[in-house]
Short mmCIF file of C-alpha atoms in Angstrom, two decimals:
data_model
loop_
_atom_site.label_atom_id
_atom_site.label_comp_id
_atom_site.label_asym_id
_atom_site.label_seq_id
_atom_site.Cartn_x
_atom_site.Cartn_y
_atom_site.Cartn_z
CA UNK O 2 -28.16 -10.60 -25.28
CA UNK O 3 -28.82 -8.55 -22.28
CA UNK O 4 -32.64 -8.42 -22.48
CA UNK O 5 -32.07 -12.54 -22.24
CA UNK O 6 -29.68 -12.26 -19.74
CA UNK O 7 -32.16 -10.28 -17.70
CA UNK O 8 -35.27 -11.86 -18.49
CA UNK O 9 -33.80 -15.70 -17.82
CA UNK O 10 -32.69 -14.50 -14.26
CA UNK O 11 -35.49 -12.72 -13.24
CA UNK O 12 -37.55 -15.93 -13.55
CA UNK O 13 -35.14 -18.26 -12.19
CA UNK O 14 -34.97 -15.57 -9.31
CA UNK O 15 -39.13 -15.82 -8.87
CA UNK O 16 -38.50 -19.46 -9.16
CA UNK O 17 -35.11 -20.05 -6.49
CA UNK O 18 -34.10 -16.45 -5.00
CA UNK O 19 -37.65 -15.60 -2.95
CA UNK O 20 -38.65 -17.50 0.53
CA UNK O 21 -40.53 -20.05 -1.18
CA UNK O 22 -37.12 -21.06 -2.87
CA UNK O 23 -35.52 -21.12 0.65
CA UNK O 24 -38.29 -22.89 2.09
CA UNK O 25 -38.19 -25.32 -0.73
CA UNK O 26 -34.49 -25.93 -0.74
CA UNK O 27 -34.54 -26.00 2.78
CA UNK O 28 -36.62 -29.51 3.01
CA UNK O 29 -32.92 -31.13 1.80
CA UNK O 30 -30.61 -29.59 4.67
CA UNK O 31 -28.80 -31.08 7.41
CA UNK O 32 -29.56 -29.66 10.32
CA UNK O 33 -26.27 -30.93 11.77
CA UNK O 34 -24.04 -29.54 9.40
CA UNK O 35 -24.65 -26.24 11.50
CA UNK O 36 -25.34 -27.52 14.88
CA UNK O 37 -21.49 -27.22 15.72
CA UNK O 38 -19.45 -25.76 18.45
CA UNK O 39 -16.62 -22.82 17.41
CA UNK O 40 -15.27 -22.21 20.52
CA UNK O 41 -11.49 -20.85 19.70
CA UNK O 42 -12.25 -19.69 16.54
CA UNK O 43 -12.04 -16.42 15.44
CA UNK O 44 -14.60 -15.27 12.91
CA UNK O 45 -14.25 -11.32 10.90
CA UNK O 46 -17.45 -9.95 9.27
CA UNK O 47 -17.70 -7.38 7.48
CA UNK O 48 -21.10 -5.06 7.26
CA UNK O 49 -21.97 -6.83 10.28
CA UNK O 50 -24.40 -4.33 11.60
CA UNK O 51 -27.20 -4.96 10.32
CA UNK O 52 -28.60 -7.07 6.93
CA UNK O 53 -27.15 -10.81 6.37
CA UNK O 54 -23.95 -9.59 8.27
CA UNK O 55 -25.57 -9.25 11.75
CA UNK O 56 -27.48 -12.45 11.08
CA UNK O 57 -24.70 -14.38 10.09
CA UNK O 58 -22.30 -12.61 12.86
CA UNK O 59 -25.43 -13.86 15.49
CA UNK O 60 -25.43 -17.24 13.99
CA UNK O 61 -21.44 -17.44 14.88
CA UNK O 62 -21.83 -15.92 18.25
CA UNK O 63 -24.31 -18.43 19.40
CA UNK O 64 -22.49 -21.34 18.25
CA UNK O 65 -19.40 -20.06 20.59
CA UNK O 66 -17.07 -18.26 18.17
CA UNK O 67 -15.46 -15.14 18.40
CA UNK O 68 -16.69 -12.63 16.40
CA UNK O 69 -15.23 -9.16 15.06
CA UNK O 70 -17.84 -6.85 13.77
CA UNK O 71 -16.37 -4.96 10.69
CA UNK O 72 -18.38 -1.54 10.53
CA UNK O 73 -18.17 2.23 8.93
CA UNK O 74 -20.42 3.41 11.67
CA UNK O 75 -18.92 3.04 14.89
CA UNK O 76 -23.04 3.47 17.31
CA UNK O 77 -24.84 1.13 15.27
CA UNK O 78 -21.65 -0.98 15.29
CA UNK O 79 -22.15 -1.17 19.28
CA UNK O 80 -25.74 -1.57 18.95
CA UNK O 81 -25.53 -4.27 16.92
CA UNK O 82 -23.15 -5.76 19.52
CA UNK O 83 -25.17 -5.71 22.65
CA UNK O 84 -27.49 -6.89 20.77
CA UNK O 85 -25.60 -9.64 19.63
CA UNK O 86 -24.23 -10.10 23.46
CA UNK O 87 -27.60 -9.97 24.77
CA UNK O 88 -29.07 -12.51 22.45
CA UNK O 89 -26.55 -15.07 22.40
CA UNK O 90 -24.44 -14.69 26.09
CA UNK O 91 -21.23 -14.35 24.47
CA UNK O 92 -19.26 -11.82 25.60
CA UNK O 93 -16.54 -12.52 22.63
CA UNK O 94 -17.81 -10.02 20.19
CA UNK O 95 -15.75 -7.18 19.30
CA UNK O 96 -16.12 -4.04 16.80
CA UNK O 97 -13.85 -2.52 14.44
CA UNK O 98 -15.10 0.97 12.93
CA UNK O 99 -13.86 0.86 9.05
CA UNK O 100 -14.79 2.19 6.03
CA UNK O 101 -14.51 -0.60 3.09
CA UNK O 102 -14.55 2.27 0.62
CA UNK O 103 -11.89 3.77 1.76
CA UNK O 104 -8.04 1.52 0.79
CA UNK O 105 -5.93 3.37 3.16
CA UNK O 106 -8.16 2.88 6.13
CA UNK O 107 -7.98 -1.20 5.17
CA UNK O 108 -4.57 -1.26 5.45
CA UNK O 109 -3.53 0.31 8.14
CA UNK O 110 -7.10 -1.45 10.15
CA UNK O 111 -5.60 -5.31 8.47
CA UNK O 112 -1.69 -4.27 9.55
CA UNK O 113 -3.24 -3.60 13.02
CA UNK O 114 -5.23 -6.62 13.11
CA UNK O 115 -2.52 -8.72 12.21
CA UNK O 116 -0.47 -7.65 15.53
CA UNK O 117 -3.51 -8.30 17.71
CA UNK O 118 -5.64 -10.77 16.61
CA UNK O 119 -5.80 -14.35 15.54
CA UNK O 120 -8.34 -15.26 11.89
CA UNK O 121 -9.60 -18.70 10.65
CA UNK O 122 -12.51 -17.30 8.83
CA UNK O 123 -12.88 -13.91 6.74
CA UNK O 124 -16.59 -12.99 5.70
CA UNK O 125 -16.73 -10.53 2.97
CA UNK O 126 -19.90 -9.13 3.28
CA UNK O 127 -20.15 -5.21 3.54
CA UNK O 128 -21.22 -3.73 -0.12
CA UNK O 129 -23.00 -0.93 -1.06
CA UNK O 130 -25.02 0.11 -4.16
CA UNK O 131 -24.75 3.67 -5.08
CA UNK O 132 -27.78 4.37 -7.83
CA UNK O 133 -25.44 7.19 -9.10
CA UNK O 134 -21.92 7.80 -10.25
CA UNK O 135 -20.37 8.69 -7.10
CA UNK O 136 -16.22 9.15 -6.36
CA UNK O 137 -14.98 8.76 -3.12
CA UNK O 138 -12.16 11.27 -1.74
CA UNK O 139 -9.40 8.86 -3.35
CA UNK O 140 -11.09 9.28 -6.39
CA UNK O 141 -12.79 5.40 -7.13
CA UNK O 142 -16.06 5.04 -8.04
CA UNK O 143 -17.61 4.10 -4.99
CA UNK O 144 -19.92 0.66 -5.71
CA UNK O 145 -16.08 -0.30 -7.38
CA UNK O 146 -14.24 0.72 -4.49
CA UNK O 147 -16.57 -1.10 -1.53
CA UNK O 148 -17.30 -3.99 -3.69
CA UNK O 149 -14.29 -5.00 -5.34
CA UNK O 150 -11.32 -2.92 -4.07
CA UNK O 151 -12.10 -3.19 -0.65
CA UNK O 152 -12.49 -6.80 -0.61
CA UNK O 153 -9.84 -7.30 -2.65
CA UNK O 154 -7.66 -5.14 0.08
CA UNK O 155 -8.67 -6.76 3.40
CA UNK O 156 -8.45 -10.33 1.63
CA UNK O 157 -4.93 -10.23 0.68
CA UNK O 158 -3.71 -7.96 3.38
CA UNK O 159 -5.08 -10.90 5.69
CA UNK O 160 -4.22 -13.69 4.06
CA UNK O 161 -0.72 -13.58 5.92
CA UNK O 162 -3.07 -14.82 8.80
CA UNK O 163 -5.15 -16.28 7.29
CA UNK O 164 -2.59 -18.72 6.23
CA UNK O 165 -1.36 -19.45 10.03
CA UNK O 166 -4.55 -21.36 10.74
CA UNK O 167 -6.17 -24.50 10.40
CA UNK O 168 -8.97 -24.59 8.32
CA UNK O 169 -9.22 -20.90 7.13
CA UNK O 170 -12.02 -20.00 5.29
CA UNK O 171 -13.07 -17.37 3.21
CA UNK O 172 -16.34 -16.43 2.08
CA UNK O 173 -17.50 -13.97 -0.13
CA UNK O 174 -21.35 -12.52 -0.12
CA UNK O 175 -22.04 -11.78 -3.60
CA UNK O 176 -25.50 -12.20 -5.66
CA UNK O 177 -27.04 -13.56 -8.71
CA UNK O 178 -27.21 -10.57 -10.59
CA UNK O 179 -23.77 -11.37 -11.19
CA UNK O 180 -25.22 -13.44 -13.82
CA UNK O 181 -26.33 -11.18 -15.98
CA UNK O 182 -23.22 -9.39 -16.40
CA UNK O 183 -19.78 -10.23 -18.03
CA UNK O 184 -16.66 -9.14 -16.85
CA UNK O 185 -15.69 -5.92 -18.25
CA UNK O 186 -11.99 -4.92 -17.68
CA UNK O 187 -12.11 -2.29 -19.83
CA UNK O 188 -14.13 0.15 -17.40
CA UNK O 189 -13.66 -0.86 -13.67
CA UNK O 190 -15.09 2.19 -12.29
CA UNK O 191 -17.78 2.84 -14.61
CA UNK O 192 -16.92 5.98 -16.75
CA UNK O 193 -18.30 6.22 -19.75
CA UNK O 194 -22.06 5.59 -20.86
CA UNK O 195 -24.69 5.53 -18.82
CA UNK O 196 -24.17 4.95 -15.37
CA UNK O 197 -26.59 2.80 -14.46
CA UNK O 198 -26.31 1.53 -10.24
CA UNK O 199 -27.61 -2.15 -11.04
CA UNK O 200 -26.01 -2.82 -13.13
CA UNK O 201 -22.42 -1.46 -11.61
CA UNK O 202 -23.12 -3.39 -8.65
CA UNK O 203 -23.97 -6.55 -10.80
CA UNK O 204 -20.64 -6.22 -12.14
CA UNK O 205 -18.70 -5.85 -9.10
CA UNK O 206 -20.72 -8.94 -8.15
CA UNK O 207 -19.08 -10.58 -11.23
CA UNK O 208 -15.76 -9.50 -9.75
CA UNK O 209 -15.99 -10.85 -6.75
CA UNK O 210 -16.76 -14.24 -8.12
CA UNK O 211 -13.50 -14.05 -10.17
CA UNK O 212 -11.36 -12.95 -7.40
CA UNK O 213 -12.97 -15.97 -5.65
CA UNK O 214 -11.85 -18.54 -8.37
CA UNK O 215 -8.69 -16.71 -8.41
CA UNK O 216 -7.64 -16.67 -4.77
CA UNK O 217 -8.66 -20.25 -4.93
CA UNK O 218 -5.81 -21.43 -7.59
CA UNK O 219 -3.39 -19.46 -5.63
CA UNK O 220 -3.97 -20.06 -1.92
CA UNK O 221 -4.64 -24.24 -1.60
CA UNK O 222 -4.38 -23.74 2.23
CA UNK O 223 -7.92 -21.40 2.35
CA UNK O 224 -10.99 -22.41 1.26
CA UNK O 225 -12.74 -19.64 -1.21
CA UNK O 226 -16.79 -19.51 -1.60
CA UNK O 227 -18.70 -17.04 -3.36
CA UNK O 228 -22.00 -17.00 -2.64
CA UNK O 229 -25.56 -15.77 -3.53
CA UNK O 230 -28.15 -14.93 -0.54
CA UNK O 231 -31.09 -14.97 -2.50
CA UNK O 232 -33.36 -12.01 -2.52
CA UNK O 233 -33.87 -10.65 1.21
CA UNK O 234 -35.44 -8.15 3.14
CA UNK O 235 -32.59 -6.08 4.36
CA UNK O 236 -31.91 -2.50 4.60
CA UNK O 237 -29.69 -2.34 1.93
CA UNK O 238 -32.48 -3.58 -0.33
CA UNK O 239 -35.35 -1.14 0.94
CA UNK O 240 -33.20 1.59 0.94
CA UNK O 241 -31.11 0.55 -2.87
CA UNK O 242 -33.99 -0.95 -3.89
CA UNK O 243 -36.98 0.60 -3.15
CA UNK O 244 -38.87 -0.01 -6.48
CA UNK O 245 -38.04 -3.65 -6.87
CA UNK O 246 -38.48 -3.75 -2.88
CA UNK O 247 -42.18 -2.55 -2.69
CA UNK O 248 -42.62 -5.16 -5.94
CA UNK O 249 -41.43 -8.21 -3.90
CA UNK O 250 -41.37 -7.54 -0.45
CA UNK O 251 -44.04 -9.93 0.38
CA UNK O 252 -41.93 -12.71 -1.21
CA UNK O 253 -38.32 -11.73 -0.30
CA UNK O 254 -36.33 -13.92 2.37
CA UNK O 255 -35.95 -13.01 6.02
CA UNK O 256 -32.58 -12.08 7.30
CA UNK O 257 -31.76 -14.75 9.07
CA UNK O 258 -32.18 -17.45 5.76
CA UNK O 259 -30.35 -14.81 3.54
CA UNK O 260 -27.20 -15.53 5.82
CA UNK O 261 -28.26 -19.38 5.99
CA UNK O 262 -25.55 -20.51 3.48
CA UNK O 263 -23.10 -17.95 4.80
CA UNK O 264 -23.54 -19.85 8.19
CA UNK O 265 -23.32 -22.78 6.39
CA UNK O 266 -19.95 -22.34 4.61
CA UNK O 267 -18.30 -20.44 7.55
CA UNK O 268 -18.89 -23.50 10.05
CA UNK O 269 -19.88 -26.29 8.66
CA UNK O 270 -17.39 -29.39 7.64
CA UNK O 271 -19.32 -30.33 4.98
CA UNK O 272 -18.75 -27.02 2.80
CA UNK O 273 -15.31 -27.76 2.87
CA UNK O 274 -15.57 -31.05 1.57
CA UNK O 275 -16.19 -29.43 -1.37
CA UNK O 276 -13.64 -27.62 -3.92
CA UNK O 277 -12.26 -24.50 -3.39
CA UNK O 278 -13.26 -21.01 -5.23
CA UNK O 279 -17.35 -22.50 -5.98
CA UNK O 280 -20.31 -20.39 -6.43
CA UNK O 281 -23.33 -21.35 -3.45
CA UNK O 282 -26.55 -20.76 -3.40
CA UNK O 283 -29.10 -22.44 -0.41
CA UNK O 284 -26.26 -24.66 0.17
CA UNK O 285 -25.30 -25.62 -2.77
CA UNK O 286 -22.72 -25.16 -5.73
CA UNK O 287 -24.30 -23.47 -8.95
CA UNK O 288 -23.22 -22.56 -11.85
CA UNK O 289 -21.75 -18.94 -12.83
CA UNK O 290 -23.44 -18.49 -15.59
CA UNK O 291 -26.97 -18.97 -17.57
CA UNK O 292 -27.38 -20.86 -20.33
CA UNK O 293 -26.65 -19.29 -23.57
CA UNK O 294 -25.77 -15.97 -22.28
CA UNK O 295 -22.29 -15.06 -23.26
CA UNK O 296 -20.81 -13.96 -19.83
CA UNK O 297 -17.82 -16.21 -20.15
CA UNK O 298 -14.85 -14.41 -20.10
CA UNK O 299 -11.26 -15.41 -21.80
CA UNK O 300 -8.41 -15.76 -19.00
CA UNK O 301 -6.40 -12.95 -20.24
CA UNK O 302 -8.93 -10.68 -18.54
CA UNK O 303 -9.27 -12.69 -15.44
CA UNK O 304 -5.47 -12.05 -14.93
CA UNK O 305 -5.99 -8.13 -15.58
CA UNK O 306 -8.34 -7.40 -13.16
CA UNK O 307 -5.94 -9.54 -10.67
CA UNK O 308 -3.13 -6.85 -12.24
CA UNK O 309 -5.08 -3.79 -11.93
CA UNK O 310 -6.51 -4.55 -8.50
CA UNK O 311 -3.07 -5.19 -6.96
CA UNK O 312 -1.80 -1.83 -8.66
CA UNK O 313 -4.53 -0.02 -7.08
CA UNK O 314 -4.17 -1.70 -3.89
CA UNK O 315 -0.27 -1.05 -3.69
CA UNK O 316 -0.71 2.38 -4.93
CA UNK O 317 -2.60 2.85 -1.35
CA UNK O 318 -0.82 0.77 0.68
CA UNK O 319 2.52 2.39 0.27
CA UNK O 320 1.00 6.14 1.38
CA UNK O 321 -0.77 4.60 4.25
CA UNK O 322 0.24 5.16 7.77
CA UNK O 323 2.56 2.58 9.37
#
């Protein structure tokens, strides 16, 4: 069923993911459902340095909200700041050098935090995909540990604060080639067959989306999204991506309409309107999976990866400082 899989979202993603599909969903937006003032609200983005993170952490700044700028490298982090500063006037940006990969450096950045810092909205969007198998000094394959460990860390390390405000939010970047994949609990980190990067990261995409619907039957104070950019020119993509980059380049989505629905779900009154722990694309709820393909998985493994993540994340948590 994979060659199905593959082949039915590759056309729907000619058909919905490109800037024609933006442009096209667009037409049926609100214009007002973004057009909103965040003054006093504190806003944590992850990746922010570039990509759909700097976009969306621009977006947030102009509109008056706080912003911390989650980043592994601490000079573009700044650049991307002044920037940011320049841009939109608002002095009320801040960075925070972290490295999602890494578990012990999440906890002890989220216990920090916690101390210093006030959260309504958490936007999960750093990721990486790694084209070969790669282990990190802990050990974890490293799409597995940016992807799905280390948002599962900073989530539930924050959600202690997360909790202590008034229409928290948190939203998830993830991307439709989570369609094409079904969960697999049996090999988190990828080690046996052939490694092969897309489809890892596809996977951890598929994660992500679980952990979504899962935080969202636990946590009824949060609202949970998951959503899927569409196919934009980023860095991440030329440098990931370079084949399927030179292919589409010409019809992928700018930045700034990549991290349209993140905007959208992060400020906007309407999202929330809608149920907790949904899937979004341009706006929108979608479905999780394609027609016919098979990618539904039974509950008994929704609840393991739940298990083995919290393991893992404990297992780092209680040999981190402080």
């Amino acid at each position: 069923m994979s060659w199905y899989r593959n082949t039915v979202w590759f056309v729907k993603g000619l058909r919905e993911y490109t800037r024609s599909g933006y442009e096209s969903a667009s037409k049926h937006f609100n214009p007002a459902d973004v057009e909103v003032d965040v003054s006093g609200r504190s806003f944590l983005v992850t990746g922010a340095n570039s990509g759909i993170g700097k976009a969306t952490a621009k977006e947030i700044a102009r509109r008056g909200g706080a912003v911390h700028l989650v980043c592994r490298n601490k000079e573009r982090a700044e650049v991307a700041k002044g920037e940011i500063v320049t841009d939109t006037g608002n002095r009320n940006i801040f960075v925070h050098v972290v490295d999602i990969s890494n578990p012990r450096e999440i906890w002890t950045f989220a216990g920090k935090f916690k101390n210093e810092h006030k959260l309504d909205v958490l936007i999960n969007n750093a990721g990486c995909m790694v084209n070969s198998r790669e282990l990190t000094e802990d050990g974890l394959e490293k799409n597995f540990a940016t992807n799905t460990l280390g948002t599962y860390i900073l989530t539930t390390a924050l959600l202690p604060l997360l909790e202590k405000a008034d229409d928290a939010r948190v939203i998830t970047v993830s991307s439709g080639g989570m369609l094409v994949q079904k969960l697999n609990v049996s090999d988190l980190q990828s080690g046996s067959g052939t490694f092969d990067g897309t489809m890892v990261y596809a996977q951890n995409k598929r994660q992500q989306v679980v952990l979504t619907e899962q935080w969202a039957k636990a946590h009824r104070n949060i609202h949970f999204s998951v959503m899927h950019p569409g196919w934009a020119d980023t860095p991440a993509v030329r440098s990931s991506m370079p084949d399927f980059y030179q292919k589409m380049k010409n019809m992928l989505r700018t930045e700034a309409q990549g991290a349209d629905t993140v905007l959208w779900l992060a400020v906007s009154s309407e999202a929330t309107k809608l149920p907790s722990g949904l899937f979004f694309q341009d706006r929108q709820p979608v479905p999780t999976h394609l027609p016919l393909a098979s990618t539904y998985s039974p509950p008994e493994d929704e609840e393991k990866l739940m298990e083995v993540l919290e393991e893992l994340s404990q297992k780092f948590k209680s040999v981190s400082p402080g």
